[in-house]
Coordinates of C-alpha atoms and ligand atoms in Angstrom, one line a residue:
M1 CA 0.1 30.5 -7.2
R2 CA 2.1 30.5 -3.8
S3 CA 0.3 27.9 -1.8
V4 CA -0.8 24.4 -2.2
R5 CA -2.8 21.6 -0.4
F6 CA -2.8 17.8 -1.3
V7 CA -5.5 15.6 -0.9
T8 CA -4.9 11.8 -1.7
Y9 CA -7.2 9.1 -2.0
G10 CA -6.4 5.3 -2.5
C11 CA -3.4 3.0 -2.2
K12 CA 0.1 3.4 -0.9
A13 CA 1.4 3.9 -4.5
N14 CA -0.9 6.9 -4.7
Q15 CA 0.5 8.2 -1.4
Y16 CA 3.9 7.9 -2.9
D17 CA 2.8 9.7 -6.1
T18 CA 1.6 12.5 -4.1
Q19 CA 4.7 12.9 -2.4
V20 CA 6.7 13.2 -5.4
L21 CA 4.5 16.0 -6.6
R22 CA 4.6 17.5 -3.0
E23 CA 8.5 17.6 -3.1
A24 CA 8.3 19.1 -6.7
L25 CA 5.9 21.8 -6.0
V26 CA 7.6 22.8 -2.8
R27 CA 10.9 23.1 -4.4
R28 CA 9.4 25.3 -6.9
G29 CA 8.4 27.6 -4.0
L30 CA 4.6 26.8 -3.1
E31 CA 3.9 26.5 0.6
E32 CA 2.0 23.6 1.7
Q33 CA -1.3 24.4 3.6
D34 CA -3.6 22.0 5.5
R35 CA -6.7 24.0 4.8
E36 CA -7.2 26.8 2.4
A37 CA -4.6 27.0 -0.5
E38 CA -4.6 28.9 -3.9
L39 CA -4.1 25.4 -5.6
V40 CA -5.6 21.9 -4.4
V41 CA -4.0 18.9 -6.0
V42 CA -6.6 15.9 -5.5
N43 CA -4.9 12.6 -6.3
T44 CA -7.8 10.3 -7.0
C45 CA -8.5 6.6 -6.9
T46 CA -10.9 4.6 -8.9
V47 CA -10.7 1.2 -7.5
T48 CA -14.2 1.2 -6.1
A49 CA -17.2 3.3 -7.0
E50 CA -17.1 4.6 -3.6
A51 CA -13.5 6.1 -3.9
G52 CA -14.6 7.9 -7.0
R53 CA -17.6 9.3 -5.4
K54 CA -15.7 10.7 -2.5
A55 CA -13.3 12.5 -4.8
R56 CA -16.0 14.1 -6.8
Q57 CA -17.8 15.2 -3.7
L58 CA -14.7 16.9 -2.2
I59 CA -14.0 18.5 -5.6
R60 CA -17.6 19.9 -5.9
R61 CA -17.1 21.1 -2.2
I62 CA -14.1 23.0 -2.9
G63 CA -15.5 24.6 -5.9
R64 CA -18.5 25.6 -4.0
E65 CA -17.1 27.0 -0.6
T66 CA -13.8 28.5 -2.2
P67 CA -14.6 29.4 -5.6
G68 CA -11.2 31.2 -6.4
T69 CA -9.3 28.0 -5.6
R70 CA -7.7 26.3 -8.7
I71 CA -7.9 22.6 -8.5
A72 CA -5.5 19.8 -10.4
V73 CA -7.1 16.5 -10.4
T74 CA -4.7 13.5 -10.9
G75 CA -4.4 9.8 -10.4
C76 CA -6.6 7.0 -11.7
L77 CA -9.9 8.7 -11.7
A78 CA -8.4 11.4 -13.9
E79 CA -7.4 8.6 -16.2
S80 CA -10.8 6.6 -16.1
E81 CA -13.2 9.6 -16.5
P82 CA -11.3 13.0 -17.4
E83 CA -14.5 14.3 -19.0
V84 CA -16.7 14.0 -15.8
L85 CA -14.0 15.6 -13.8
R86 CA -13.5 18.5 -16.3
E87 CA -17.1 19.5 -16.0
L88 CA -16.8 20.0 -12.2
P89 CA -16.6 23.7 -11.0
G90 CA -13.0 25.0 -10.1
V91 CA -11.3 22.2 -11.9
D92 CA -8.4 23.8 -14.2
W93 CA -6.4 20.6 -14.8
V94 CA -7.2 17.0 -15.2
L95 CA -3.7 15.2 -15.5
G96 CA -4.0 11.3 -16.0
N97 CA -1.3 9.0 -14.8
G98 CA 0.9 9.7 -17.8
E99 CA 1.2 13.4 -17.2
A100 CA 1.4 13.4 -13.5
K101 CA 3.9 10.5 -12.9
R102 CA 6.8 12.8 -14.0
P103 CA 6.9 15.9 -11.7
V104 CA 8.5 17.7 -14.6
N105 CA 5.4 17.2 -16.7
F106 CA 3.2 17.9 -13.9
L107 CA 4.8 21.4 -13.3
R108 CA 4.9 22.1 -17.0
E109 CA 1.2 21.4 -17.5
L110 CA 0.6 24.0 -14.5
G111 CA 2.6 26.6 -16.5
H112 CA 6.0 26.2 -14.8
D113 CA 8.6 26.3 -17.6
I114 CA 11.4 24.5 -16.1
D115 CA 14.0 22.0 -17.2
P116 CA 14.5 18.7 -15.3
E117 CA 18.1 19.8 -14.1
E118 CA 16.9 23.1 -12.7
L119 CA 14.3 21.3 -10.7
G120 CA 17.2 19.5 -9.0
I121 CA 15.2 16.5 -7.4
P122 CA 16.6 13.1 -7.3
A123 CA 14.3 10.3 -8.8
G124 CA 11.7 9.4 -6.0
V125 CA 11.2 11.2 -2.9
T126 CA 13.4 12.3 0.0
E127 CA 11.1 11.8 3.1
F128 CA 7.7 11.2 4.5
A129 CA 7.7 14.1 7.0
G130 CA 6.3 13.1 10.5
H131 CA 6.4 9.2 10.0
T132 CA 8.8 6.7 10.8
R133 CA 7.3 4.7 8.0
A134 CA 8.2 5.5 4.4
F135 CA 6.6 4.3 1.2
L136 CA 8.9 3.2 -1.7
K137 CA 7.3 2.7 -5.2
I138 CA 9.2 0.0 -6.8
Q139 CA 7.0 -0.4 -9.9
D140 CA 3.9 0.8 -11.5
G141 CA 1.2 -1.0 -13.6
C142 CA -0.1 -4.4 -13.9
D143 CA 0.1 -6.9 -16.7
M144 CA -3.0 -9.0 -15.4
A145 CA -6.6 -8.8 -16.2
C146 CA -8.8 -9.5 -13.1
A147 CA -12.3 -9.2 -14.2
F148 CA -13.3 -6.7 -11.4
C149 CA -10.2 -4.5 -11.7
I150 CA -9.7 -1.3 -13.8
I151 CA -6.0 -0.6 -12.5
P152 CA -4.4 -2.1 -15.6
K153 CA -6.4 0.1 -18.2
V154 CA -5.6 3.4 -16.0
R155 CA -1.9 2.6 -15.0
G156 CA -0.9 0.5 -17.9
R157 CA 1.7 -2.5 -18.1
S158 CA 4.3 -3.2 -15.3
V159 CA 7.3 -0.9 -15.3
S160 CA 9.9 -1.5 -12.7
R161 CA 12.3 1.1 -11.3
S162 CA 16.1 0.1 -11.3
A163 CA 17.5 -1.5 -8.3
E164 CA 20.3 1.0 -8.2
E165 CA 17.9 3.9 -8.2
L166 CA 15.9 2.0 -5.3
E167 CA 18.9 1.3 -3.2
A168 CA 19.9 5.1 -3.2
E169 CA 16.3 6.2 -2.3
V170 CA 16.3 3.7 0.4
A171 CA 19.6 5.2 1.7
R172 CA 18.1 8.8 1.5
L173 CA 14.9 7.8 3.4
V174 CA 16.9 6.0 6.1
R175 CA 19.2 8.9 6.6
A176 CA 16.2 11.0 6.8
G177 CA 15.1 9.1 9.8
H178 CA 12.7 6.5 8.5
V179 CA 13.1 3.1 10.1
E180 CA 10.6 1.0 7.9
I181 CA 10.7 1.2 4.0
V182 CA 7.3 -0.2 2.9
L183 CA 8.0 -1.6 -0.6
C184 CA 4.7 -0.7 -2.7
G185 CA 3.5 -0.5 -6.3
I186 CA 0.6 -2.0 -8.0
H187 CA 1.7 -5.6 -8.6
I188 CA 5.1 -5.7 -6.7
G189 CA 5.6 -9.5 -7.4
H190 CA 6.3 -8.6 -11.0
W191 CA 9.2 -6.2 -10.1
G192 CA 12.0 -6.9 -12.5
L193 CA 10.2 -9.0 -15.0
D194 CA 10.9 -6.0 -17.6
R195 CA 14.5 -6.0 -16.4
G196 CA 15.3 -9.6 -16.6
S197 CA 15.3 -9.7 -12.8
R198 CA 13.1 -10.9 -10.0
L199 CA 11.7 -9.3 -6.7
A200 CA 13.9 -11.6 -4.7
E201 CA 16.9 -10.0 -6.1
L202 CA 15.9 -6.5 -5.2
V203 CA 14.8 -7.6 -1.6
R204 CA 18.1 -9.4 -1.1
R205 CA 19.9 -6.3 -2.1
L206 CA 18.0 -4.1 0.4
A207 CA 18.3 -6.8 3.0
V208 CA 22.1 -6.4 2.9
L209 CA 22.3 -2.7 2.2
R210 CA 24.3 -0.7 4.8
V211 CA 23.4 2.8 5.4
E212 CA 25.6 5.0 7.6
D213 CA 25.3 8.1 9.3
D214 CA 27.7 11.1 8.9
E215 CA 29.9 9.4 11.5
G216 CA 30.0 6.2 9.7
R217 CA 27.5 4.2 12.0
S218 CA 25.3 1.8 10.5
L219 CA 21.6 2.9 10.7
P220 CA 19.1 0.2 11.7
F221 CA 16.0 -0.4 9.4
R222 CA 13.7 -2.8 7.9
V223 CA 11.6 -3.3 4.8
R224 CA 8.2 -4.7 4.4
L225 CA 6.4 -6.0 1.2
S226 CA 3.1 -4.1 0.9
S227 CA 1.1 -6.7 -1.0
I228 CA 2.2 -9.8 -3.2
E229 CA 0.5 -12.3 -4.8
A230 CA 0.8 -15.7 -3.1
T231 CA 1.8 -17.4 -6.3
E232 CA 4.8 -15.1 -6.5
V233 CA 6.3 -15.7 -3.1
D234 CA 9.0 -18.0 -4.7
D235 CA 11.8 -19.9 -2.9
D236 CA 14.3 -17.2 -3.5
L237 CA 12.3 -14.6 -2.0
L238 CA 11.4 -17.0 1.0
A239 CA 15.0 -17.6 1.4
V240 CA 15.6 -13.8 1.9
L241 CA 12.8 -13.7 4.4
A242 CA 14.2 -16.6 6.4
D243 CA 17.7 -15.4 6.3
R244 CA 16.9 -11.9 7.4
P245 CA 13.8 -11.5 9.6
D246 CA 15.4 -8.4 11.2
R247 CA 15.5 -6.9 7.8
V248 CA 12.6 -8.0 6.2
A249 CA 9.4 -8.1 8.1
P250 CA 7.8 -11.7 8.2
H251 CA 4.4 -10.4 7.0
L252 CA 2.8 -11.2 3.6
H253 CA -0.1 -9.4 2.4
M254 CA -1.5 -11.9 -0.2
P255 CA -4.8 -10.9 -1.8
M256 CA -7.0 -14.0 -1.8
Q257 CA -10.2 -12.6 -3.2
S258 CA -12.3 -15.7 -2.9
G259 CA -11.8 -19.3 -1.7
S260 CA -14.1 -20.7 -4.3
D261 CA -12.5 -22.2 -7.5
A262 CA -15.5 -21.3 -9.5
V263 CA -15.4 -17.6 -8.5
L264 CA -11.7 -17.4 -8.8
A265 CA -12.1 -18.6 -12.4
R266 CA -14.7 -15.9 -13.1
M267 CA -12.6 -13.2 -11.4
N268 CA -9.7 -14.3 -13.9
R269 CA -7.5 -15.1 -10.9
W270 CA -4.8 -17.4 -12.0
Y271 CA -4.8 -19.8 -9.0
D272 CA -7.1 -21.9 -7.2
R273 CA -8.0 -22.3 -3.6
A274 CA -5.6 -25.4 -3.1
T275 CA -2.7 -23.4 -4.5
Y276 CA -3.4 -20.4 -2.4
L277 CA -3.6 -22.4 0.8
A278 CA -0.4 -24.6 -0.2
A279 CA 1.4 -21.2 -0.6
C280 CA 0.5 -20.3 3.0
D281 CA 1.6 -23.6 4.2
R282 CA 5.0 -23.6 2.4
I283 CA 5.7 -20.1 3.7
R284 CA 4.7 -21.0 7.3
R285 CA 7.2 -24.0 7.2
R286 CA 10.0 -21.7 6.0
L287 CA 9.4 -18.8 8.6
D288 CA 8.7 -18.3 12.1
R289 CA 5.0 -17.6 12.7
P290 CA 4.7 -15.1 9.7
A291 CA 1.7 -12.8 9.5
F292 CA -0.6 -13.3 6.5
T293 CA -3.0 -10.6 5.8
A294 CA -5.4 -10.6 2.7
D295 CA -8.3 -8.9 0.7
V296 CA -11.5 -10.8 0.0
L297 CA -14.3 -9.6 -2.1
V298 CA -17.8 -10.9 -1.2
G299 CA -20.8 -10.7 -3.6
F300 CA -19.1 -11.2 -6.8
P301 CA -21.3 -12.5 -9.5
G302 CA -21.8 -16.2 -9.3
E303 CA -21.2 -16.3 -5.6
G304 CA -23.7 -18.5 -4.0
E305 CA -24.1 -19.8 -0.6
Q306 CA -21.8 -22.8 -1.3
E307 CA -19.1 -20.7 -2.9
F308 CA -19.2 -18.4 0.3
A309 CA -19.0 -21.2 2.6
E310 CA -15.8 -22.3 0.7
T311 CA -14.4 -18.8 1.2
L312 CA -15.4 -18.9 4.9
A313 CA -13.5 -22.1 5.3
A314 CA -10.4 -21.0 3.3
V315 CA -10.1 -17.9 5.8
G316 CA -10.0 -20.3 8.6
E317 CA -7.4 -22.6 7.0
A318 CA -5.1 -19.7 6.0
G319 CA -5.0 -18.3 9.5
F320 CA -5.0 -14.6 8.7
A321 CA -3.6 -12.1 11.1
R322 CA -6.1 -9.5 9.4
L323 CA -8.5 -9.8 6.6
H324 CA -10.0 -7.0 4.6
V325 CA -13.4 -7.8 3.3
F326 CA -14.7 -5.9 0.5
P327 CA -18.4 -6.2 -1.1
F328 CA -18.2 -6.3 -4.8
S329 CA -19.2 -3.2 -6.5
P330 CA -18.9 -3.2 -10.4
R331 CA -16.6 -0.7 -12.0
P332 CA -17.3 0.8 -15.2
G333 CA -15.0 -0.5 -17.9
T334 CA -14.4 -3.8 -16.3
E335 CA -15.3 -7.3 -17.4
A336 CA -17.3 -7.8 -14.2
E337 CA -19.6 -4.8 -15.0
S338 CA -21.6 -6.9 -17.3
M339 CA -21.6 -10.2 -15.6
H340 CA -24.8 -11.7 -14.3
D341 CA -25.8 -13.6 -11.3
R342 CA -25.1 -10.9 -8.9
P343 CA -26.0 -12.1 -5.3
D344 CA -28.9 -10.1 -3.5
P345 CA -27.5 -7.2 -1.6
M346 CA -28.9 -8.4 1.6
A347 CA -27.2 -11.6 1.3
V348 CA -23.9 -9.7 0.7
R349 CA -24.3 -7.7 3.7
E350 CA -24.8 -10.8 5.7
R351 CA -21.8 -12.6 4.1
R352 CA -19.5 -9.5 4.8
A353 CA -20.6 -9.5 8.6
A354 CA -20.1 -13.2 8.8
L355 CA -16.7 -13.2 7.1
S356 CA -15.6 -10.2 9.3
E357 CA -16.7 -12.0 12.4
A358 CA -14.8 -15.3 11.3
A359 CA -11.8 -13.5 10.4
D360 CA -11.5 -11.6 13.8
A361 CA -11.7 -15.0 15.4
V362 CA -8.8 -16.4 13.2
A363 CA -6.7 -13.1 13.8
A364 CA -7.3 -13.6 17.6
A365 CA -5.9 -17.0 17.4
Y366 CA -3.0 -15.9 15.5
G367 CA -2.4 -13.1 18.0
E368 CA -2.6 -15.8 20.7
S369 CA 0.3 -17.7 19.1
L370 CA 2.5 -14.6 19.4
V371 CA 2.2 -14.1 23.1
G372 CA 5.7 -14.3 24.6
A373 CA 7.5 -14.0 21.3
R374 CA 10.2 -11.3 20.5
D375 CA 9.6 -9.1 17.7
T376 CA 10.6 -5.7 16.4
V377 CA 8.5 -2.8 16.6
V378 CA 8.7 0.6 14.8
L379 CA 7.2 3.2 16.8
E380 CA 5.4 6.4 16.1
G381 CA 5.1 7.8 19.4
F382 CA 4.6 5.0 21.9
V383 CA 2.6 2.6 19.7
G384 CA 4.0 0.9 16.5
L385 CA 3.6 -2.0 14.2
S386 CA 5.5 -5.2 14.8
G387 CA 7.2 -7.2 12.1
R388 CA 4.2 -9.6 12.3
Y389 CA 1.8 -6.7 11.8
Q390 CA 0.6 -6.4 15.4
R391 CA -0.2 -3.2 17.0
V392 CA 2.2 -2.8 20.2
R393 CA 2.2 -0.3 22.8
V394 CA 5.2 0.4 24.9
A395 CA 5.3 2.2 28.2
P396 CA 6.8 5.7 27.7
E397 CA 9.0 5.6 30.7
E398 CA 10.7 2.4 29.2
L399 CA 11.5 4.2 26.0
E400 CA 13.6 6.9 27.3
G401 CA 16.9 7.0 25.3
L402 CA 16.0 4.2 23.1
P403 CA 15.5 4.6 19.3
R404 CA 12.3 4.3 17.2
A405 CA 12.9 0.7 16.5
V406 CA 13.1 -1.7 19.3
E407 CA 12.9 -5.3 20.1
V408 CA 10.2 -6.3 22.5
V409 CA 8.4 -9.4 24.1
L410 CA 4.8 -9.4 23.0
A411 CA 2.3 -9.5 26.1
R412 CA -1.4 -9.4 26.0
S413 CA -2.8 -5.8 26.6
E414 CA -5.3 -5.4 29.5
E415 CA -6.8 -2.4 27.7
G416 CA -8.2 -4.1 24.6
P417 CA -6.9 -5.5 21.3
G418 CA -3.2 -5.3 20.4
F419 CA -0.2 -6.1 22.6
V420 CA 2.0 -4.5 25.2
G421 CA 5.7 -4.5 24.3
L422 CA 7.9 -5.7 27.4
D423 CA 11.7 -5.1 27.9
P424 CA 12.3 -2.9 24.8
R425 CA 15.8 -3.0 23.5
P426 CA 17.5 -1.4 20.7
V427 CA 17.4 -3.6 17.4
A428 CA 20.7 -5.1 17.0
Ligands
SF4_1 S1 -3.5 -8.2 -10.1 FE1 -5.6 -8.1 -10.5 S2 -6.4 -6.8 -8.9 FE2 -4.2 -6.6 -8.9 S3 -3.8 -4.7 -10.0 FE3 -3.7 -6.5 -11.4 S4 -5.6 -6.6 -12.6 FE4 -6.0 -5.3 -10.7

């Protein structure tokens, strides 16, 4: 096989896993193609029924339209339903997370008889070509047991990478031109617990890490936490965020899932509404206008009008900068699959629309509070994400000669949602 195409579904951790495989296969001499290739690697997701359906549909299409193509399926769906995938036309390999996590194993499964030394790749990745942001997977797996989630079954218990390995990888990515490093994983708040350490320690190390170019000049970069449970933002972590807002984006994605204590308990979440909202308050007192984003599930078994009203109110109190609203869909193999009292689908649709509308209003109010604030923006072209997770556009003529990370003053955009970044300057 001389050419390979990658298709990735799902989360940032999956994007990262694909990049690990991409680098290994390209080092073995395979050429990456956007369209037809002799080998297609499909890295799947199983977090929702829809994610699984899309992956199976794509695999069937490849098998139908290009019958000679060989297909290797990996990722969480390969772990949760290998038999179904093996039956699909064109599928030669179904490699669960165990085989695919290490590129050496993956290559061996594909018939490359190599030893790890020969492969010569450092642990992790070296770049995310074409992007200013890079993902860095700091741990994998999860020790919790949320009733709706299949992930612990397909990714296993939490395993953290060493701080030294991660520092080396950050330095490599920054030297490759990435100016934002997104710390991702499955449950990053548990980073370090298996190593006698805590996430705050890793983030502090990265916040003071000096990365130099070939001439010894310090290269600017920042890190962002991809998703962390509200109960895991401890005082040490908050102290790093407060000390180094230039290095650690003041943005926390903290899944809320529901604002009803009864529903949270049924979900096997380990906090109640008051604990979640108290965490938001505590963080807000420590940081300057932090951005909170979150996920909420609507239509979980047992969610009636009262429980939904509590969620709606909690969203207003939390003051989210953005909210992702998902309708509950039962995943086979989860505890929630067999739960009764599922709300009527029509009611779920209405709740989803009502919550999204309320969340938009809350996000607009948060955005208003940022007008006139200075924030750093990591640009891809002339548009980028600010530290507080706002989309910011900077006029091309103002960017001449400036690096891809700039500090700007946020002003309302006349052209629609998002901000215009005024007075761009290099990040100090
Ligand atoms: S914390 Fe809950 S939702 Fe998140 S990966 Fe673990 S089990 Fe799934």
